[in-house]
């Protein structure tokens, strides 16, 4: 079988290379325009997830087995489906938010352009990145596939639109097994946008973490449907007067159904006193 030629570097390739550098658990392979997405093994296309059926069932079998292995008992089917959505949407949103954050370029990645494999080591995406939005002064504005928008707010609108374009069909597939609809599903997507970029930015350095909090606050100020609420960042005060950054999630991942004592720091079920204790413990260790 002939080996396809290397894909030409896209306008967003440097952003993907940078995120893999600081977070080796995620890799992105850009495909040639005429190159077929990988199939077989652990690969699943975003289209298959959106369609539900056997493709989604096979994807969720991984989460079902992981929960049984780690907790010694099966999880509820709706909880397993929620875990599966989180474990797809968290890295999938980074495909769009990281190029925006690092390069001010926003790729358009409909479900037909994305495949995913999380079974062989790092989370790996194979994508066709042939369209993107950028600002007028960007040198990439003259490249094929570029869509020039006038300012930063218009570019933020492109981020919201690009994530919605990709995630809306995916939510159609995940919604029935999760037994959630509308606002509850988009609350999860809101959280994945914010917490994914927040995590990666922290790996890039303290100043980038603070910049990400500012940028995400502008991206999701509230009332930006279909997203739910704002980025939700705020500060708590630690026992020695120190500032502890946190945020308020729009959704709950339902992990408490497996371990009621182990709630996320940003979970709406976690009170501020418990958040301070968890954040202080994490800082100490």
mmCIF file of C-alpha atoms in Angstrom:
data_model
loop_
_atom_site.group_PDB
_atom_site.id
_atom_site.type_symbol
_atom_site.label_atom_id
_atom_site.label_comp_id
_atom_site.label_asym_id
_atom_site.label_seq_id
_atom_site.Cartn_x
_atom_site.Cartn_y
_atom_site.Cartn_z
ATOM 1 C CA UNK A 1 0.000 0.000 0.000
ATOM 2 C CA UNK A 2 1.501 3.347 -0.979
ATOM 3 C CA UNK A 3 2.319 5.691 1.883
ATOM 4 C CA UNK A 4 0.432 9.001 1.594
ATOM 5 C CA UNK A 5 2.626 12.069 1.346
ATOM 6 C CA UNK A 6 3.020 14.166 4.490
ATOM 7 C CA UNK A 7 0.138 16.566 5.008
ATOM 8 C CA UNK A 8 1.054 20.172 4.272
ATOM 9 C CA UNK A 9 1.347 22.253 7.421
ATOM 10 C CA UNK A 10 -1.939 23.952 8.057
ATOM 11 C CA UNK A 11 -2.485 27.383 9.553
ATOM 12 C CA UNK A 12 -3.195 25.751 12.943
ATOM 13 C CA UNK A 13 -0.457 23.080 12.967
ATOM 14 C CA UNK A 14 1.851 25.049 15.273
ATOM 15 C CA UNK A 15 -0.863 25.259 17.924
ATOM 16 C CA UNK A 16 -1.378 21.500 17.890
ATOM 17 C CA UNK A 17 2.369 20.895 18.086
ATOM 18 C CA UNK A 18 2.609 23.228 21.084
ATOM 19 C CA UNK A 19 -0.216 21.554 23.005
ATOM 20 C CA UNK A 20 1.339 18.117 22.449
ATOM 21 C CA UNK A 21 4.665 19.485 23.678
ATOM 22 C CA UNK A 22 3.222 20.488 27.053
ATOM 23 C CA UNK A 23 0.543 17.768 27.159
ATOM 24 C CA UNK A 24 1.841 14.575 25.516
ATOM 25 C CA UNK A 25 -1.446 12.852 26.333
ATOM 26 C CA UNK A 26 -3.004 14.528 23.288
ATOM 27 C CA UNK A 27 -1.773 14.322 19.697
ATOM 28 C CA UNK A 28 -3.309 15.633 16.487
ATOM 29 C CA UNK A 29 -2.615 14.192 13.047
ATOM 30 C CA UNK A 30 -3.582 16.422 10.142
ATOM 31 C CA UNK A 31 -4.614 14.525 7.024
ATOM 32 C CA UNK A 32 -4.084 15.396 3.387
ATOM 33 C CA UNK A 33 -7.229 16.667 1.633
ATOM 34 C CA UNK A 34 -7.684 13.356 -0.203
ATOM 35 C CA UNK A 35 -6.439 11.113 2.613
ATOM 36 C CA UNK A 36 -8.985 8.847 4.249
ATOM 37 C CA UNK A 37 -9.437 8.970 7.999
ATOM 38 C CA UNK A 38 -8.022 5.938 9.826
ATOM 39 C CA UNK A 39 -10.420 3.116 10.589
ATOM 40 C CA UNK A 40 -10.377 -0.046 12.671
ATOM 41 C CA UNK A 41 -8.714 -0.669 15.988
ATOM 42 C CA UNK A 42 -9.863 1.970 18.449
ATOM 43 C CA UNK A 43 -10.663 4.612 15.847
ATOM 44 C CA UNK A 44 -14.151 6.114 15.766
ATOM 45 C CA UNK A 45 -15.310 8.982 13.606
ATOM 46 C CA UNK A 46 -17.209 11.884 15.105
ATOM 47 C CA UNK A 47 -19.911 11.105 12.565
ATOM 48 C CA UNK A 48 -20.352 7.629 14.091
ATOM 49 C CA UNK A 49 -20.701 9.155 17.562
ATOM 50 C CA UNK A 50 -23.293 11.576 16.237
ATOM 51 C CA UNK A 51 -25.279 8.774 14.609
ATOM 52 C CA UNK A 52 -25.435 6.686 17.781
ATOM 53 C CA UNK A 53 -25.874 2.969 17.208
ATOM 54 C CA UNK A 54 -22.982 0.531 17.078
ATOM 55 C CA UNK A 55 -20.265 3.173 16.774
ATOM 56 C CA UNK A 56 -21.339 4.949 19.957
ATOM 57 C CA UNK A 57 -21.992 1.674 21.781
ATOM 58 C CA UNK A 58 -18.465 0.494 21.000
ATOM 59 C CA UNK A 59 -17.052 3.813 22.163
ATOM 60 C CA UNK A 60 -18.923 3.653 25.474
ATOM 61 C CA UNK A 61 -17.871 0.039 26.071
ATOM 62 C CA UNK A 62 -14.395 1.434 26.866
ATOM 63 C CA UNK A 63 -15.835 3.639 29.634
ATOM 64 C CA UNK A 64 -17.994 0.800 30.935
ATOM 65 C CA UNK A 65 -14.960 -1.489 31.238
ATOM 66 C CA UNK A 66 -12.842 1.234 32.840
ATOM 67 C CA UNK A 67 -15.412 1.943 35.549
ATOM 68 C CA UNK A 68 -15.852 -1.759 36.306
ATOM 69 C CA UNK A 69 -12.089 -2.246 36.490
ATOM 70 C CA UNK A 70 -11.389 0.797 38.678
ATOM 71 C CA UNK A 71 -14.417 0.649 40.973
ATOM 72 C CA UNK A 72 -15.292 -3.015 41.058
ATOM 73 C CA UNK A 73 -18.884 -2.435 40.021
ATOM 74 C CA UNK A 74 -20.667 -1.177 36.913
ATOM 75 C CA UNK A 75 -21.801 2.405 36.540
ATOM 76 C CA UNK A 76 -25.301 3.456 35.613
ATOM 77 C CA UNK A 77 -25.735 3.521 31.820
ATOM 78 C CA UNK A 78 -26.507 7.254 31.805
ATOM 79 C CA UNK A 79 -23.421 7.946 33.918
ATOM 80 C CA UNK A 80 -21.238 5.871 31.587
ATOM 81 C CA UNK A 81 -22.584 7.834 28.619
ATOM 82 C CA UNK A 82 -21.798 11.088 30.434
ATOM 83 C CA UNK A 83 -18.238 9.934 31.084
ATOM 84 C CA UNK A 84 -17.897 9.063 27.406
ATOM 85 C CA UNK A 85 -19.106 12.489 26.296
ATOM 86 C CA UNK A 86 -16.709 14.209 28.686
ATOM 87 C CA UNK A 87 -13.775 12.141 27.506
ATOM 88 C CA UNK A 88 -14.532 13.038 23.909
ATOM 89 C CA UNK A 89 -15.654 16.655 24.238
ATOM 90 C CA UNK A 90 -12.830 17.799 26.538
ATOM 91 C CA UNK A 91 -10.058 17.155 23.955
ATOM 92 C CA UNK A 92 -12.306 17.834 20.945
ATOM 93 C CA UNK A 93 -12.973 21.388 22.134
ATOM 94 C CA UNK A 94 -9.212 21.925 22.396
ATOM 95 C CA UNK A 95 -8.959 21.348 18.636
ATOM 96 C CA UNK A 96 -10.717 24.691 18.266
ATOM 97 C CA UNK A 97 -9.845 26.656 21.400
ATOM 98 C CA UNK A 98 -6.072 26.092 21.417
ATOM 99 C CA UNK A 99 -5.444 27.553 17.928
ATOM 100 C CA UNK A 100 -7.654 30.502 18.891
ATOM 101 C CA UNK A 101 -5.784 31.042 22.164
ATOM 102 C CA UNK A 102 -2.262 30.632 20.777
ATOM 103 C CA UNK A 103 -2.552 31.865 17.182
ATOM 104 C CA UNK A 104 -5.828 33.772 16.941
ATOM 105 C CA UNK A 105 -6.971 31.275 14.296
ATOM 106 C CA UNK A 106 -10.194 29.295 14.554
ATOM 107 C CA UNK A 107 -10.501 26.066 12.541
ATOM 108 C CA UNK A 108 -13.863 24.779 11.360
ATOM 109 C CA UNK A 109 -14.093 21.064 12.116
ATOM 110 C CA UNK A 110 -17.494 19.533 11.378
ATOM 111 C CA UNK A 111 -18.001 15.939 12.486
ATOM 112 C CA UNK A 112 -17.134 14.718 8.983
ATOM 113 C CA UNK A 113 -13.584 16.056 9.458
ATOM 114 C CA UNK A 114 -12.671 14.409 12.783
ATOM 115 C CA UNK A 115 -11.794 10.894 13.970
ATOM 116 C CA UNK A 116 -10.582 9.875 17.420
ATOM 117 C CA UNK A 117 -8.685 7.048 19.107
ATOM 118 C CA UNK A 118 -8.114 6.922 22.861
ATOM 119 C CA UNK A 119 -7.262 3.222 23.143
ATOM 120 C CA UNK A 120 -3.610 3.009 22.091
ATOM 121 C CA UNK A 121 -1.963 5.479 24.462
ATOM 122 C CA UNK A 122 -2.276 9.244 23.954
ATOM 123 C CA UNK A 123 -5.643 10.619 22.911
ATOM 124 C CA UNK A 124 -5.203 10.954 19.150
ATOM 125 C CA UNK A 125 -7.241 12.909 16.646
ATOM 126 C CA UNK A 126 -7.031 12.658 12.875
ATOM 127 C CA UNK A 127 -8.506 15.742 11.230
ATOM 128 C CA UNK A 128 -8.964 17.596 7.968
ATOM 129 C CA UNK A 129 -8.301 21.241 8.860
ATOM 130 C CA UNK A 130 -9.108 22.980 5.595
ATOM 131 C CA UNK A 131 -10.997 26.088 6.779
ATOM 132 C CA UNK A 132 -10.278 28.647 9.478
ATOM 133 C CA UNK A 133 -11.103 32.183 10.571
ATOM 134 C CA UNK A 134 -8.494 34.786 11.409
ATOM 135 C CA UNK A 135 -7.955 38.530 11.850
ATOM 136 C CA UNK A 136 -7.099 40.939 9.013
ATOM 137 C CA UNK A 137 -3.473 41.475 10.071
ATOM 138 C CA UNK A 138 -2.741 37.732 10.313
ATOM 139 C CA UNK A 139 -0.210 36.602 7.660
ATOM 140 C CA UNK A 140 -2.398 33.523 7.177
ATOM 141 C CA UNK A 141 -5.280 35.690 5.947
ATOM 142 C CA UNK A 142 -4.230 35.128 2.325
ATOM 143 C CA UNK A 143 -4.084 31.333 2.592
ATOM 144 C CA UNK A 144 -6.681 29.077 0.942
ATOM 145 C CA UNK A 145 -9.548 28.361 3.306
ATOM 146 C CA UNK A 146 -9.083 31.548 5.330
ATOM 147 C CA UNK A 147 -12.106 33.563 6.406
ATOM 148 C CA UNK A 148 -11.135 37.012 7.626
ATOM 149 C CA UNK A 149 -13.214 38.550 10.413
ATOM 150 C CA UNK A 150 -12.919 42.166 11.537
ATOM 151 C CA UNK A 151 -11.974 41.999 15.203
ATOM 152 C CA UNK A 152 -11.459 39.918 18.339
ATOM 153 C CA UNK A 153 -15.147 39.793 19.228
ATOM 154 C CA UNK A 154 -15.977 38.467 15.775
ATOM 155 C CA UNK A 155 -13.244 35.863 16.241
ATOM 156 C CA UNK A 156 -14.748 34.842 19.583
ATOM 157 C CA UNK A 157 -18.065 34.406 17.798
ATOM 158 C CA UNK A 158 -16.249 32.104 15.369
ATOM 159 C CA UNK A 159 -15.012 29.992 18.306
ATOM 160 C CA UNK A 160 -18.527 29.648 19.690
ATOM 161 C CA UNK A 161 -19.896 28.804 16.241
ATOM 162 C CA UNK A 162 -17.130 26.281 15.458
ATOM 163 C CA UNK A 163 -17.595 24.401 18.734
ATOM 164 C CA UNK A 164 -21.371 24.373 18.282
ATOM 165 C CA UNK A 165 -21.045 23.143 14.692
ATOM 166 C CA UNK A 166 -18.984 20.181 15.866
ATOM 167 C CA UNK A 167 -20.719 19.391 19.138
ATOM 168 C CA UNK A 168 -24.399 19.753 18.237
ATOM 169 C CA UNK A 169 -24.489 16.530 16.150
ATOM 170 C CA UNK A 170 -22.401 14.742 18.785
ATOM 171 C CA UNK A 171 -24.903 15.717 21.479
ATOM 172 C CA UNK A 172 -27.655 14.252 19.315
ATOM 173 C CA UNK A 173 -25.889 10.888 19.573
ATOM 174 C CA UNK A 174 -25.028 11.052 23.273
ATOM 175 C CA UNK A 175 -28.245 12.648 24.523
ATOM 176 C CA UNK A 176 -30.529 9.573 24.581
ATOM 177 C CA UNK A 177 -28.166 7.253 26.503
ATOM 178 C CA UNK A 178 -27.317 10.117 28.883
ATOM 179 C CA UNK A 179 -31.030 10.849 29.431
ATOM 180 C CA UNK A 180 -30.262 14.542 29.135
ATOM 181 C CA UNK A 181 -31.376 17.173 26.682
ATOM 182 C CA UNK A 182 -30.855 20.795 25.703
ATOM 183 C CA UNK A 183 -29.528 22.937 28.514
ATOM 184 C CA UNK A 184 -28.029 20.038 30.488
ATOM 185 C CA UNK A 185 -25.993 18.863 27.479
ATOM 186 C CA UNK A 186 -24.836 22.350 26.524
ATOM 187 C CA UNK A 187 -23.867 22.959 30.132
ATOM 188 C CA UNK A 188 -21.434 20.075 29.780
ATOM 189 C CA UNK A 189 -20.016 21.530 26.559
ATOM 190 C CA UNK A 190 -19.583 24.902 28.267
ATOM 191 C CA UNK A 191 -17.558 23.216 30.993
ATOM 192 C CA UNK A 192 -15.412 21.295 28.500
ATOM 193 C CA UNK A 193 -14.538 24.499 26.618
ATOM 194 C CA UNK A 194 -13.482 26.268 29.786
ATOM 195 C CA UNK A 195 -11.776 23.528 31.751
ATOM 196 C CA UNK A 196 -9.878 22.074 28.806
ATOM 197 C CA UNK A 197 -8.237 25.363 27.827
ATOM 198 C CA UNK A 198 -7.758 26.346 31.474
ATOM 199 C CA UNK A 199 -5.833 23.113 32.061
ATOM 200 C CA UNK A 200 -3.623 23.450 28.983
ATOM 201 C CA UNK A 201 -2.929 27.130 29.677
ATOM 202 C CA UNK A 202 -1.733 26.269 33.174
ATOM 203 C CA UNK A 203 0.773 23.856 31.619
ATOM 204 C CA UNK A 204 2.013 26.745 29.486
ATOM 205 C CA UNK A 205 2.773 28.848 32.579
ATOM 206 C CA UNK A 206 1.159 31.009 35.248
ATOM 207 C CA UNK A 207 0.821 34.068 33.014
ATOM 208 C CA UNK A 208 -0.912 31.978 30.346
ATOM 209 C CA UNK A 209 -3.301 30.556 32.931
ATOM 210 C CA UNK A 210 -4.295 34.076 33.949
ATOM 211 C CA UNK A 211 -4.629 35.108 30.300
ATOM 212 C CA UNK A 212 -6.824 32.080 29.624
ATOM 213 C CA UNK A 213 -9.141 33.037 32.490
ATOM 214 C CA UNK A 214 -9.480 36.521 30.997
ATOM 215 C CA UNK A 215 -9.980 35.278 27.434
ATOM 216 C CA UNK A 216 -12.502 32.624 28.481
ATOM 217 C CA UNK A 217 -14.418 35.237 30.439
ATOM 218 C CA UNK A 218 -14.766 37.249 27.224
ATOM 219 C CA UNK A 219 -15.583 34.139 25.186
ATOM 220 C CA UNK A 220 -18.344 33.002 27.543
ATOM 221 C CA UNK A 221 -19.665 36.057 29.386
ATOM 222 C CA UNK A 222 -23.117 34.499 29.818
ATOM 223 C CA UNK A 223 -26.179 34.626 27.564
ATOM 224 C CA UNK A 224 -24.228 33.202 24.612
ATOM 225 C CA UNK A 225 -26.629 30.471 23.564
ATOM 226 C CA UNK A 226 -26.502 27.547 23.186
ATOM 227 C CA UNK A 227 -23.867 27.712 25.924
ATOM 228 C CA UNK A 228 -24.965 27.822 29.548
ATOM 229 C CA UNK A 229 -23.775 30.558 31.868
ATOM 230 C CA UNK A 230 -20.395 32.231 31.955
ATOM 231 C CA UNK A 231 -16.841 30.918 32.270
ATOM 232 C CA UNK A 232 -17.496 31.110 36.016
ATOM 233 C CA UNK A 233 -14.060 31.993 37.363
ATOM 234 C CA UNK A 234 -13.740 33.411 40.862
ATOM 235 C CA UNK A 235 -11.277 33.542 43.754
ATOM 236 C CA UNK A 236 -11.542 31.960 47.175
ATOM 237 C CA UNK A 237 -9.478 32.911 50.202
ATOM 238 C CA UNK A 238 -7.243 30.255 51.735
ATOM 239 C CA UNK A 239 -6.499 29.750 55.449
ATOM 240 C CA UNK A 240 -3.468 32.060 55.259
ATOM 241 C CA UNK A 241 -5.160 34.741 53.197
ATOM 242 C CA UNK A 242 -3.920 33.367 49.881
ATOM 243 C CA UNK A 243 -6.022 33.614 46.725
ATOM 244 C CA UNK A 244 -7.245 30.287 45.367
ATOM 245 C CA UNK A 245 -8.633 30.310 41.806
ATOM 246 C CA UNK A 246 -11.716 28.219 41.149
ATOM 247 C CA UNK A 247 -14.753 28.244 38.886
ATOM 248 C CA UNK A 248 -18.373 27.204 39.067
ATOM 249 C CA UNK A 249 -19.260 24.402 36.683
ATOM 250 C CA UNK A 250 -22.524 24.551 34.778
ATOM 251 C CA UNK A 251 -22.943 20.772 35.000
ATOM 252 C CA UNK A 252 -22.156 17.748 37.141
ATOM 253 C CA UNK A 253 -20.248 14.769 35.740
ATOM 254 C CA UNK A 254 -22.091 12.372 38.101
ATOM 255 C CA UNK A 255 -18.864 10.863 39.422
ATOM 256 C CA UNK A 256 -20.405 11.050 42.883
ATOM 257 C CA UNK A 257 -22.589 8.076 41.895
ATOM 258 C CA UNK A 258 -19.423 5.983 42.075
ATOM 259 C CA UNK A 259 -17.660 7.744 44.948
ATOM 260 C CA UNK A 260 -19.801 10.220 46.919
ATOM 261 C CA UNK A 261 -16.768 11.486 48.856
ATOM 262 C CA UNK A 262 -14.698 12.370 45.788
ATOM 263 C CA UNK A 263 -16.325 15.370 44.146
ATOM 264 C CA UNK A 264 -14.552 17.705 41.725
ATOM 265 C CA UNK A 265 -13.253 21.009 43.080
ATOM 266 C CA UNK A 266 -15.407 22.917 40.594
ATOM 267 C CA UNK A 267 -18.507 20.713 40.966
ATOM 268 C CA UNK A 268 -21.736 22.547 41.834
ATOM 269 C CA UNK A 269 -22.149 19.975 44.628
ATOM 270 C CA UNK A 270 -18.858 21.083 46.308
ATOM 271 C CA UNK A 271 -19.242 23.875 48.883
ATOM 272 C CA UNK A 272 -16.634 26.614 49.207
ATOM 273 C CA UNK A 273 -15.239 25.198 52.452
ATOM 274 C CA UNK A 274 -14.523 21.874 50.785
ATOM 275 C CA UNK A 275 -13.090 23.674 47.752
ATOM 276 C CA UNK A 276 -10.639 25.578 49.945
ATOM 277 C CA UNK A 277 -9.596 22.361 51.679
ATOM 278 C CA UNK A 278 -9.048 20.554 48.379
ATOM 279 C CA UNK A 279 -7.188 23.450 46.746
ATOM 280 C CA UNK A 280 -4.985 23.998 49.820
ATOM 281 C CA UNK A 281 -4.171 20.288 49.963
ATOM 282 C CA UNK A 282 -3.293 20.259 46.252
ATOM 283 C CA UNK A 283 -1.040 23.300 46.643
ATOM 284 C CA UNK A 284 0.762 21.747 49.612
ATOM 285 C CA UNK A 285 1.360 18.439 47.856
#
